[in-house]
């Protein structure tokens, strides 16, 4: 089953870009990605640019409305994602606990929908 791991953190809790702590975090992410790749479970993943680059849209009454920024105002921001293909939720949670952001943010784990009725 494929699971999406949504990586959230509050900007003030993250290591500051360019510091040794930031470099260590990035090395930890690279190590996690290499392990998931070696385990044969990594299907994709990437970091996202900051929320200041986000644009959200709505379609209301036949009109498209756009607004700068993310849809929801929250303390923690969505900073990236992974998609892993693992046997079950327990395995997915074990991988989520290994992600560096789990130490200072939140990893939301959600199964992807399977639209193929023949693939049960």
Short mmCIF file of N, CA, C and O in Angstrom, two decimals:
data_model
loop_
_atom_site.label_atom_id
_atom_site.label_comp_id
_atom_site.label_asym_id
_atom_site.label_seq_id
_atom_site.Cartn_x
_atom_site.Cartn_y
_atom_site.Cartn_z
N UNK A 1 0.83 -1.17 0.00
CA UNK A 1 0.00 0.00 0.00
C UNK A 1 0.88 1.24 0.00
O UNK A 1 1.90 1.28 0.67
N UNK A 2 0.47 2.23 -0.76
CA UNK A 2 1.24 3.47 -0.80
C UNK A 2 0.71 4.47 0.23
O UNK A 2 -0.50 4.62 0.39
N UNK A 3 1.64 5.10 0.91
CA UNK A 3 1.32 6.11 1.91
C UNK A 3 2.04 7.40 1.56
O UNK A 3 3.18 7.39 1.12
N UNK A 4 1.34 8.52 1.79
CA UNK A 4 1.98 9.83 1.65
C UNK A 4 2.34 10.31 3.04
O UNK A 4 1.55 10.20 3.99
N UNK A 5 3.54 10.83 3.15
CA UNK A 5 4.05 11.39 4.39
C UNK A 5 4.14 12.90 4.16
O UNK A 5 4.96 13.36 3.37
N UNK A 6 3.29 13.65 4.83
CA UNK A 6 3.26 15.11 4.71
C UNK A 6 4.08 15.69 5.86
O UNK A 6 3.81 15.40 7.03
N UNK A 7 5.09 16.47 5.53
CA UNK A 7 6.04 16.96 6.52
C UNK A 7 5.72 18.40 6.90
O UNK A 7 5.81 19.30 6.07
N UNK A 8 5.34 18.60 8.15
CA UNK A 8 4.97 19.92 8.66
C UNK A 8 5.95 20.35 9.74
O UNK A 8 6.39 19.54 10.55
N UNK A 9 6.23 21.65 9.77
CA UNK A 9 7.00 22.20 10.88
C UNK A 9 6.76 23.69 10.98
O UNK A 9 6.39 24.34 10.01
N UNK A 10 6.97 24.20 12.18
CA UNK A 10 6.90 25.65 12.40
C UNK A 10 8.26 26.23 12.04
O UNK A 10 9.29 25.70 12.46
N UNK A 11 8.27 27.29 11.24
CA UNK A 11 9.56 27.85 10.81
C UNK A 11 10.53 28.14 11.95
O UNK A 11 11.73 27.93 11.82
N UNK A 12 10.01 28.60 13.08
CA UNK A 12 10.90 28.94 14.19
C UNK A 12 11.51 27.70 14.86
O UNK A 12 12.46 27.80 15.61
N UNK A 13 10.95 26.51 14.59
CA UNK A 13 11.48 25.28 15.18
C UNK A 13 12.51 24.60 14.28
O UNK A 13 13.23 23.72 14.73
N UNK A 14 12.59 25.02 13.02
CA UNK A 14 13.51 24.40 12.06
C UNK A 14 14.93 24.93 12.25
O UNK A 14 15.12 26.08 12.63
N UNK A 15 15.92 24.12 11.92
CA UNK A 15 17.28 24.64 11.90
C UNK A 15 17.40 25.76 10.86
O UNK A 15 16.77 25.71 9.80
N UNK A 16 18.18 26.77 11.15
CA UNK A 16 18.34 27.92 10.26
C UNK A 16 19.22 27.54 9.08
O UNK A 16 20.28 26.91 9.25
N UNK A 17 18.77 27.93 7.88
CA UNK A 17 19.50 27.65 6.65
C UNK A 17 20.95 28.10 6.77
O UNK A 17 21.25 29.19 7.26
N UNK A 18 21.87 27.24 6.34
CA UNK A 18 23.29 27.57 6.32
C UNK A 18 24.04 27.24 7.59
O UNK A 18 25.27 27.31 7.62
N UNK A 19 23.33 26.88 8.66
CA UNK A 19 24.00 26.54 9.92
C UNK A 19 24.42 25.07 9.90
O UNK A 19 23.91 24.27 9.10
N UNK A 20 25.32 24.70 10.80
CA UNK A 20 25.69 23.28 10.90
C UNK A 20 24.48 22.40 11.22
O UNK A 20 24.38 21.27 10.73
N UNK A 21 23.54 22.92 11.99
CA UNK A 21 22.34 22.15 12.32
C UNK A 21 21.49 21.89 11.07
O UNK A 21 20.93 20.81 10.90
N UNK A 22 21.42 22.90 10.21
CA UNK A 22 20.68 22.74 8.95
C UNK A 22 21.36 21.69 8.07
O UNK A 22 20.71 20.82 7.50
N UNK A 23 22.70 21.78 7.97
CA UNK A 23 23.44 20.82 7.16
C UNK A 23 23.25 19.40 7.71
O UNK A 23 23.10 18.44 6.94
N UNK A 24 23.23 19.25 9.03
CA UNK A 24 23.02 17.93 9.64
C UNK A 24 21.62 17.41 9.32
O UNK A 24 21.45 16.22 9.01
N UNK A 25 20.62 18.29 9.38
CA UNK A 25 19.25 17.88 9.05
C UNK A 25 19.18 17.41 7.60
O UNK A 25 18.58 16.38 7.30
N UNK A 26 19.79 18.17 6.69
CA UNK A 26 19.76 17.79 5.28
C UNK A 26 20.48 16.46 5.05
O UNK A 26 20.04 15.63 4.25
N UNK A 27 21.57 16.23 5.76
CA UNK A 27 22.27 14.94 5.67
C UNK A 27 21.37 13.82 6.18
O UNK A 27 21.36 12.72 5.60
N UNK A 28 20.60 14.10 7.24
CA UNK A 28 19.67 13.09 7.77
C UNK A 28 18.57 12.78 6.76
O UNK A 28 18.17 11.63 6.59
N UNK A 29 18.06 13.81 6.07
CA UNK A 29 17.06 13.58 5.03
C UNK A 29 17.65 12.75 3.89
O UNK A 29 17.01 11.84 3.36
N UNK A 30 18.88 13.06 3.49
CA UNK A 30 19.54 12.30 2.43
C UNK A 30 19.72 10.85 2.85
O UNK A 30 19.50 9.92 2.04
N UNK A 31 20.09 10.62 4.10
CA UNK A 31 20.26 9.26 4.61
C UNK A 31 18.92 8.53 4.63
O UNK A 31 18.85 7.34 4.26
N UNK A 32 17.86 9.22 5.07
CA UNK A 32 16.54 8.59 5.06
C UNK A 32 16.14 8.21 3.64
O UNK A 32 15.67 7.09 3.40
N UNK A 33 16.31 9.12 2.69
CA UNK A 33 15.95 8.85 1.30
C UNK A 33 16.75 7.67 0.75
O UNK A 33 16.20 6.81 0.06
N UNK A 34 18.04 7.62 1.05
CA UNK A 34 18.88 6.52 0.58
C UNK A 34 18.42 5.19 1.17
O UNK A 34 18.39 4.17 0.47
N UNK A 35 18.05 5.20 2.45
CA UNK A 35 17.57 3.97 3.09
C UNK A 35 16.26 3.50 2.47
O UNK A 35 16.09 2.33 2.15
N UNK A 36 15.32 4.43 2.29
CA UNK A 36 14.03 4.07 1.70
C UNK A 36 14.22 3.57 0.26
O UNK A 36 13.55 2.62 -0.17
N UNK A 37 15.17 4.18 -0.46
CA UNK A 37 15.48 3.72 -1.83
C UNK A 37 16.08 2.31 -1.79
O UNK A 37 15.67 1.44 -2.54
N UNK A 38 17.04 2.11 -0.90
CA UNK A 38 17.67 0.79 -0.77
C UNK A 38 16.68 -0.27 -0.34
O UNK A 38 16.77 -1.43 -0.77
N UNK A 39 15.72 0.11 0.50
CA UNK A 39 14.69 -0.83 0.95
C UNK A 39 13.66 -1.12 -0.14
O UNK A 39 12.81 -1.99 0.03
N UNK A 40 13.70 -0.36 -1.22
CA UNK A 40 12.77 -0.56 -2.33
C UNK A 40 11.37 -0.02 -2.09
O UNK A 40 10.43 -0.43 -2.77
N UNK A 41 11.22 0.92 -1.14
CA UNK A 41 9.88 1.42 -0.82
C UNK A 41 9.65 2.86 -1.28
O UNK A 41 8.51 3.32 -1.30
N UNK A 42 10.70 3.58 -1.64
CA UNK A 42 10.56 4.99 -2.03
C UNK A 42 9.91 5.10 -3.41
O UNK A 42 10.37 4.50 -4.37
N UNK A 43 8.83 5.86 -3.49
CA UNK A 43 8.14 6.10 -4.76
C UNK A 43 8.26 7.55 -5.21
O UNK A 43 8.02 7.87 -6.36
N UNK A 44 8.60 8.45 -4.29
CA UNK A 44 8.78 9.84 -4.65
C UNK A 44 8.86 10.71 -3.42
O UNK A 44 8.61 10.25 -2.31
N UNK A 45 9.20 11.95 -3.64
CA UNK A 45 9.26 12.90 -2.54
C UNK A 45 10.03 14.13 -2.94
O UNK A 45 10.86 14.08 -3.86
N UNK A 46 9.73 15.22 -2.27
CA UNK A 46 10.42 16.47 -2.56
C UNK A 46 10.09 17.49 -1.49
O UNK A 46 9.07 17.41 -0.83
N UNK A 47 10.97 18.45 -1.35
CA UNK A 47 10.69 19.60 -0.50
C UNK A 47 9.88 20.62 -1.28
O UNK A 47 9.87 20.60 -2.52
N UNK A 48 9.22 21.50 -0.57
CA UNK A 48 8.43 22.55 -1.20
C UNK A 48 9.05 23.90 -0.89
O UNK A 48 9.64 24.10 0.17
N UNK A 49 8.89 24.84 -1.82
CA UNK A 49 9.32 26.20 -1.55
C UNK A 49 8.43 26.78 -0.45
O UNK A 49 7.38 26.23 -0.14
N UNK A 50 8.85 27.88 0.13
CA UNK A 50 8.14 28.48 1.26
C UNK A 50 6.71 28.89 0.95
O UNK A 50 6.33 29.07 -0.21
N UNK A 51 5.92 29.06 2.01
CA UNK A 51 4.51 29.40 1.84
C UNK A 51 4.30 30.73 1.15
O UNK A 51 3.25 30.97 0.55
N UNK A 52 5.32 31.59 1.17
CA UNK A 52 5.19 32.88 0.48
C UNK A 52 5.11 32.70 -1.04
O UNK A 52 4.72 33.62 -1.74
N UNK A 53 5.44 31.52 -1.54
CA UNK A 53 5.36 31.25 -2.98
C UNK A 53 4.04 30.60 -3.37
O UNK A 53 3.77 30.40 -4.55
N UNK A 54 3.20 30.26 -2.39
CA UNK A 54 1.95 29.54 -2.65
C UNK A 54 0.86 30.46 -3.22
O UNK A 54 0.79 31.63 -2.87
N UNK A 55 0.05 29.91 -4.09
CA UNK A 55 -1.16 30.55 -4.57
C UNK A 55 -2.28 29.53 -4.47
O UNK A 55 -2.12 28.39 -4.91
N UNK A 56 -3.38 29.92 -3.88
CA UNK A 56 -4.54 29.04 -3.75
C UNK A 56 -5.67 29.55 -4.62
O UNK A 56 -5.82 30.76 -4.83
N UNK A 57 -6.46 28.61 -5.16
CA UNK A 57 -7.61 29.02 -5.97
C UNK A 57 -8.88 28.37 -5.45
O UNK A 57 -8.85 27.33 -4.82
N UNK A 58 -10.00 29.03 -5.75
CA UNK A 58 -11.35 28.51 -5.47
C UNK A 58 -12.19 28.81 -6.70
O UNK A 58 -11.98 29.83 -7.37
N UNK A 59 -13.15 27.96 -6.95
CA UNK A 59 -14.14 28.22 -7.99
C UNK A 59 -15.47 28.41 -7.28
O UNK A 59 -16.00 27.49 -6.68
N UNK A 60 -15.99 29.63 -7.32
CA UNK A 60 -17.24 29.98 -6.63
C UNK A 60 -18.16 30.69 -7.60
O UNK A 60 -17.77 31.72 -8.18
N UNK A 61 -19.35 30.15 -7.79
CA UNK A 61 -20.32 30.79 -8.67
C UNK A 61 -19.80 30.95 -10.08
O UNK A 61 -20.10 31.93 -10.74
N UNK A 62 -18.99 29.99 -10.53
CA UNK A 62 -18.44 30.05 -11.87
C UNK A 62 -17.26 30.98 -12.03
O UNK A 62 -16.75 31.15 -13.13
N UNK A 63 -16.81 31.60 -10.95
CA UNK A 63 -15.68 32.52 -11.01
C UNK A 63 -14.49 31.93 -10.26
O UNK A 63 -14.65 31.37 -9.17
N UNK A 64 -13.33 32.07 -10.85
CA UNK A 64 -12.10 31.63 -10.20
C UNK A 64 -11.59 32.74 -9.30
O UNK A 64 -11.44 33.88 -9.73
N UNK A 65 -11.37 32.39 -8.03
CA UNK A 65 -10.80 33.33 -7.07
C UNK A 65 -9.41 32.83 -6.71
O UNK A 65 -9.23 31.66 -6.43
N UNK A 66 -8.44 33.72 -6.74
CA UNK A 66 -7.09 33.35 -6.34
C UNK A 66 -6.68 34.16 -5.12
O UNK A 66 -7.16 35.28 -4.92
N UNK A 67 -5.81 33.57 -4.31
CA UNK A 67 -5.27 34.30 -3.17
C UNK A 67 -3.83 33.85 -2.96
O UNK A 67 -3.49 32.68 -3.22
N UNK A 68 -3.01 34.78 -2.55
CA UNK A 68 -1.63 34.46 -2.25
C UNK A 68 -1.59 33.68 -0.94
O UNK A 68 -2.36 33.94 -0.02
N UNK A 69 -0.68 32.74 -0.89
CA UNK A 69 -0.47 31.99 0.33
C UNK A 69 -1.19 30.66 0.34
O UNK A 69 -1.95 30.33 -0.56
N UNK A 70 -0.95 29.91 1.41
CA UNK A 70 -1.58 28.59 1.54
C UNK A 70 -3.06 28.72 1.87
O UNK A 70 -3.52 29.78 2.29
N UNK A 71 -3.79 27.65 1.69
CA UNK A 71 -5.22 27.63 1.96
C UNK A 71 -5.51 27.86 3.44
O UNK A 71 -6.38 28.62 3.80
N UNK A 72 -4.78 27.18 4.30
CA UNK A 72 -5.06 27.24 5.74
C UNK A 72 -3.99 28.06 6.46
O UNK A 72 -2.82 27.98 6.12
N UNK A 73 -4.41 28.81 7.42
CA UNK A 73 -3.47 29.53 8.29
C UNK A 73 -3.17 28.62 9.48
O UNK A 73 -4.05 28.33 10.28
N UNK A 74 -1.94 28.15 9.54
CA UNK A 74 -1.55 27.27 10.64
C UNK A 74 -0.17 27.67 11.13
O UNK A 74 0.59 28.34 10.43
N UNK A 75 0.14 27.22 12.33
CA UNK A 75 1.46 27.47 12.89
C UNK A 75 2.52 26.66 12.16
O UNK A 75 3.62 27.12 11.92
N UNK A 76 2.19 25.41 11.83
CA UNK A 76 3.11 24.55 11.09
C UNK A 76 2.80 24.63 9.60
O UNK A 76 1.64 24.70 9.21
N UNK A 77 3.85 24.63 8.79
CA UNK A 77 3.70 24.74 7.35
C UNK A 77 4.09 23.43 6.68
O UNK A 77 5.02 22.75 7.13
N UNK A 78 3.38 23.10 5.61
CA UNK A 78 3.72 21.93 4.81
C UNK A 78 5.02 22.23 4.07
O UNK A 78 5.09 23.17 3.28
N UNK A 79 6.06 21.46 4.35
CA UNK A 79 7.37 21.73 3.78
C UNK A 79 7.84 20.72 2.76
O UNK A 79 8.81 20.95 2.05
N UNK A 80 7.16 19.58 2.68
CA UNK A 80 7.57 18.56 1.74
C UNK A 80 6.76 17.30 1.92
O UNK A 80 5.86 17.24 2.76
N UNK A 81 7.11 16.30 1.14
CA UNK A 81 6.37 15.05 1.20
C UNK A 81 7.25 13.90 0.72
O UNK A 81 8.25 14.08 0.03
N UNK A 82 6.86 12.71 1.09
CA UNK A 82 7.39 11.46 0.56
C UNK A 82 6.20 10.58 0.22
O UNK A 82 5.14 10.69 0.85
N UNK A 83 6.38 9.68 -0.72
CA UNK A 83 5.43 8.60 -0.97
C UNK A 83 6.23 7.30 -0.88
O UNK A 83 7.23 7.12 -1.58
N UNK A 84 5.80 6.43 0.03
CA UNK A 84 6.44 5.13 0.21
C UNK A 84 5.41 4.04 -0.03
O UNK A 84 4.23 4.21 0.29
N UNK A 85 5.86 2.92 -0.54
CA UNK A 85 5.02 1.75 -0.76
C UNK A 85 5.45 0.68 0.24
O UNK A 85 6.51 0.07 0.08
N UNK A 86 4.65 0.51 1.28
CA UNK A 86 4.98 -0.42 2.36
C UNK A 86 3.78 -1.32 2.64
O UNK A 86 2.66 -1.02 2.23
N UNK A 87 3.98 -2.43 3.34
CA UNK A 87 2.89 -3.40 3.52
C UNK A 87 1.69 -2.91 4.33
O UNK A 87 0.57 -3.33 4.09
N UNK A 88 1.94 -2.04 5.34
CA UNK A 88 0.84 -1.69 6.24
C UNK A 88 1.16 -0.40 7.00
O UNK A 88 2.26 0.14 6.91
N UNK A 89 0.17 0.07 7.76
CA UNK A 89 0.31 1.31 8.51
C UNK A 89 1.42 1.22 9.55
O UNK A 89 2.16 2.18 9.74
N UNK A 90 1.55 0.09 10.23
CA UNK A 90 2.61 -0.04 11.23
C UNK A 90 3.99 0.19 10.61
O UNK A 90 4.83 0.89 11.19
N UNK A 91 4.21 -0.37 9.44
CA UNK A 91 5.48 -0.17 8.75
C UNK A 91 5.63 1.29 8.34
O UNK A 91 6.70 1.89 8.50
N UNK A 92 4.55 1.90 7.84
CA UNK A 92 4.58 3.31 7.46
C UNK A 92 4.96 4.18 8.66
O UNK A 92 5.77 5.10 8.54
N UNK A 93 4.40 3.88 9.81
CA UNK A 93 4.69 4.67 11.01
C UNK A 93 6.13 4.49 11.46
O UNK A 93 6.75 5.44 11.96
N UNK A 94 6.70 3.30 11.27
CA UNK A 94 8.11 3.11 11.61
C UNK A 94 9.01 3.97 10.73
O UNK A 94 9.97 4.57 11.21
N UNK A 95 8.68 4.07 9.44
CA UNK A 95 9.44 4.95 8.55
C UNK A 95 9.23 6.41 8.95
O UNK A 95 10.18 7.19 8.97
N UNK A 96 8.00 6.81 9.25
CA UNK A 96 7.72 8.20 9.61
C UNK A 96 8.53 8.63 10.83
O UNK A 96 9.02 9.76 10.90
N UNK A 97 8.69 7.73 11.78
CA UNK A 97 9.45 8.04 13.00
C UNK A 97 10.92 8.27 12.71
O UNK A 97 11.63 8.89 13.52
N UNK A 98 11.41 7.81 11.56
CA UNK A 98 12.82 7.98 11.20
C UNK A 98 13.08 9.30 10.47
O UNK A 98 14.23 9.65 10.22
N UNK A 99 12.04 10.02 10.10
CA UNK A 99 12.20 11.26 9.35
C UNK A 99 12.69 12.37 10.28
O UNK A 99 12.16 12.54 11.38
N UNK A 100 13.69 13.14 9.84
CA UNK A 100 14.24 14.19 10.71
C UNK A 100 13.20 15.18 11.22
O UNK A 100 13.28 15.63 12.36
N UNK A 101 12.22 15.52 10.41
CA UNK A 101 11.23 16.52 10.82
C UNK A 101 10.39 16.04 12.01
O UNK A 101 9.83 16.87 12.74
N UNK A 102 10.32 14.74 12.25
CA UNK A 102 9.55 14.22 13.38
C UNK A 102 10.09 14.75 14.71
O UNK A 102 9.35 14.84 15.69
N UNK A 103 11.36 15.15 14.75
CA UNK A 103 11.97 15.63 15.99
C UNK A 103 11.57 17.05 16.33
O UNK A 103 11.65 17.46 17.49
N UNK A 104 11.10 17.84 15.34
CA UNK A 104 10.74 19.24 15.63
C UNK A 104 9.44 19.66 14.97
O UNK A 104 9.00 20.79 15.13
N UNK A 105 8.80 18.76 14.24
CA UNK A 105 7.55 19.08 13.56
C UNK A 105 6.60 17.89 13.64
O UNK A 105 6.59 17.17 14.63
N UNK A 106 5.85 17.70 12.56
CA UNK A 106 4.84 16.64 12.51
C UNK A 106 4.93 15.94 11.16
O UNK A 106 5.11 16.59 10.13
N UNK A 107 4.80 14.61 11.19
CA UNK A 107 4.69 13.84 9.96
C UNK A 107 3.29 13.25 9.93
O UNK A 107 2.93 12.44 10.77
N UNK A 108 2.49 13.71 8.98
CA UNK A 108 1.14 13.16 8.79
C UNK A 108 1.25 12.01 7.79
O UNK A 108 1.79 12.18 6.70
N UNK A 109 0.74 10.85 8.17
CA UNK A 109 0.81 9.65 7.33
C UNK A 109 -0.60 9.32 6.84
O UNK A 109 -1.51 9.14 7.65
N UNK A 110 -0.76 9.29 5.50
CA UNK A 110 -2.09 9.00 4.94
C UNK A 110 -1.96 8.03 3.78
O UNK A 110 -1.11 8.20 2.91
N UNK A 111 -2.84 7.01 3.77
CA UNK A 111 -2.82 6.09 2.63
C UNK A 111 -3.34 6.77 1.37
O UNK A 111 -4.26 7.60 1.43
N UNK A 112 -2.75 6.44 0.23
CA UNK A 112 -3.24 6.94 -1.05
C UNK A 112 -4.44 6.09 -1.47
O UNK A 112 -4.51 4.89 -1.17
N UNK A 113 -5.37 6.71 -2.14
CA UNK A 113 -6.51 5.97 -2.68
C UNK A 113 -6.06 5.09 -3.82
O UNK A 113 -5.20 5.47 -4.61
N UNK A 114 -6.66 3.92 -3.91
CA UNK A 114 -6.39 3.00 -5.02
C UNK A 114 -7.66 2.95 -5.86
O UNK A 114 -8.68 2.44 -5.43
N UNK A 115 -7.58 3.49 -7.07
CA UNK A 115 -8.75 3.56 -7.94
C UNK A 115 -8.91 2.31 -8.80
O UNK A 115 -9.85 2.25 -9.60
N UNK A 116 -8.02 1.35 -8.68
CA UNK A 116 -8.10 0.13 -9.49
C UNK A 116 -8.83 -0.96 -8.70
O UNK A 116 -8.27 -1.53 -7.77
N UNK A 117 -10.09 -1.28 -9.06
CA UNK A 117 -10.85 -2.26 -8.30
C UNK A 117 -10.28 -3.68 -8.41
O UNK A 117 -10.58 -4.53 -7.59
N UNK A 118 -9.45 -3.93 -9.42
CA UNK A 118 -8.88 -5.27 -9.57
C UNK A 118 -7.62 -5.45 -8.73
O UNK A 118 -7.10 -6.55 -8.61
N UNK A 119 -7.12 -4.37 -8.16
CA UNK A 119 -5.91 -4.40 -7.36
C UNK A 119 -6.28 -4.27 -5.89
O UNK A 119 -6.20 -3.21 -5.30
N UNK A 120 -6.69 -5.36 -5.29
CA UNK A 120 -7.16 -5.30 -3.90
C UNK A 120 -6.06 -5.56 -2.92
O UNK A 120 -5.11 -6.19 -3.13
#
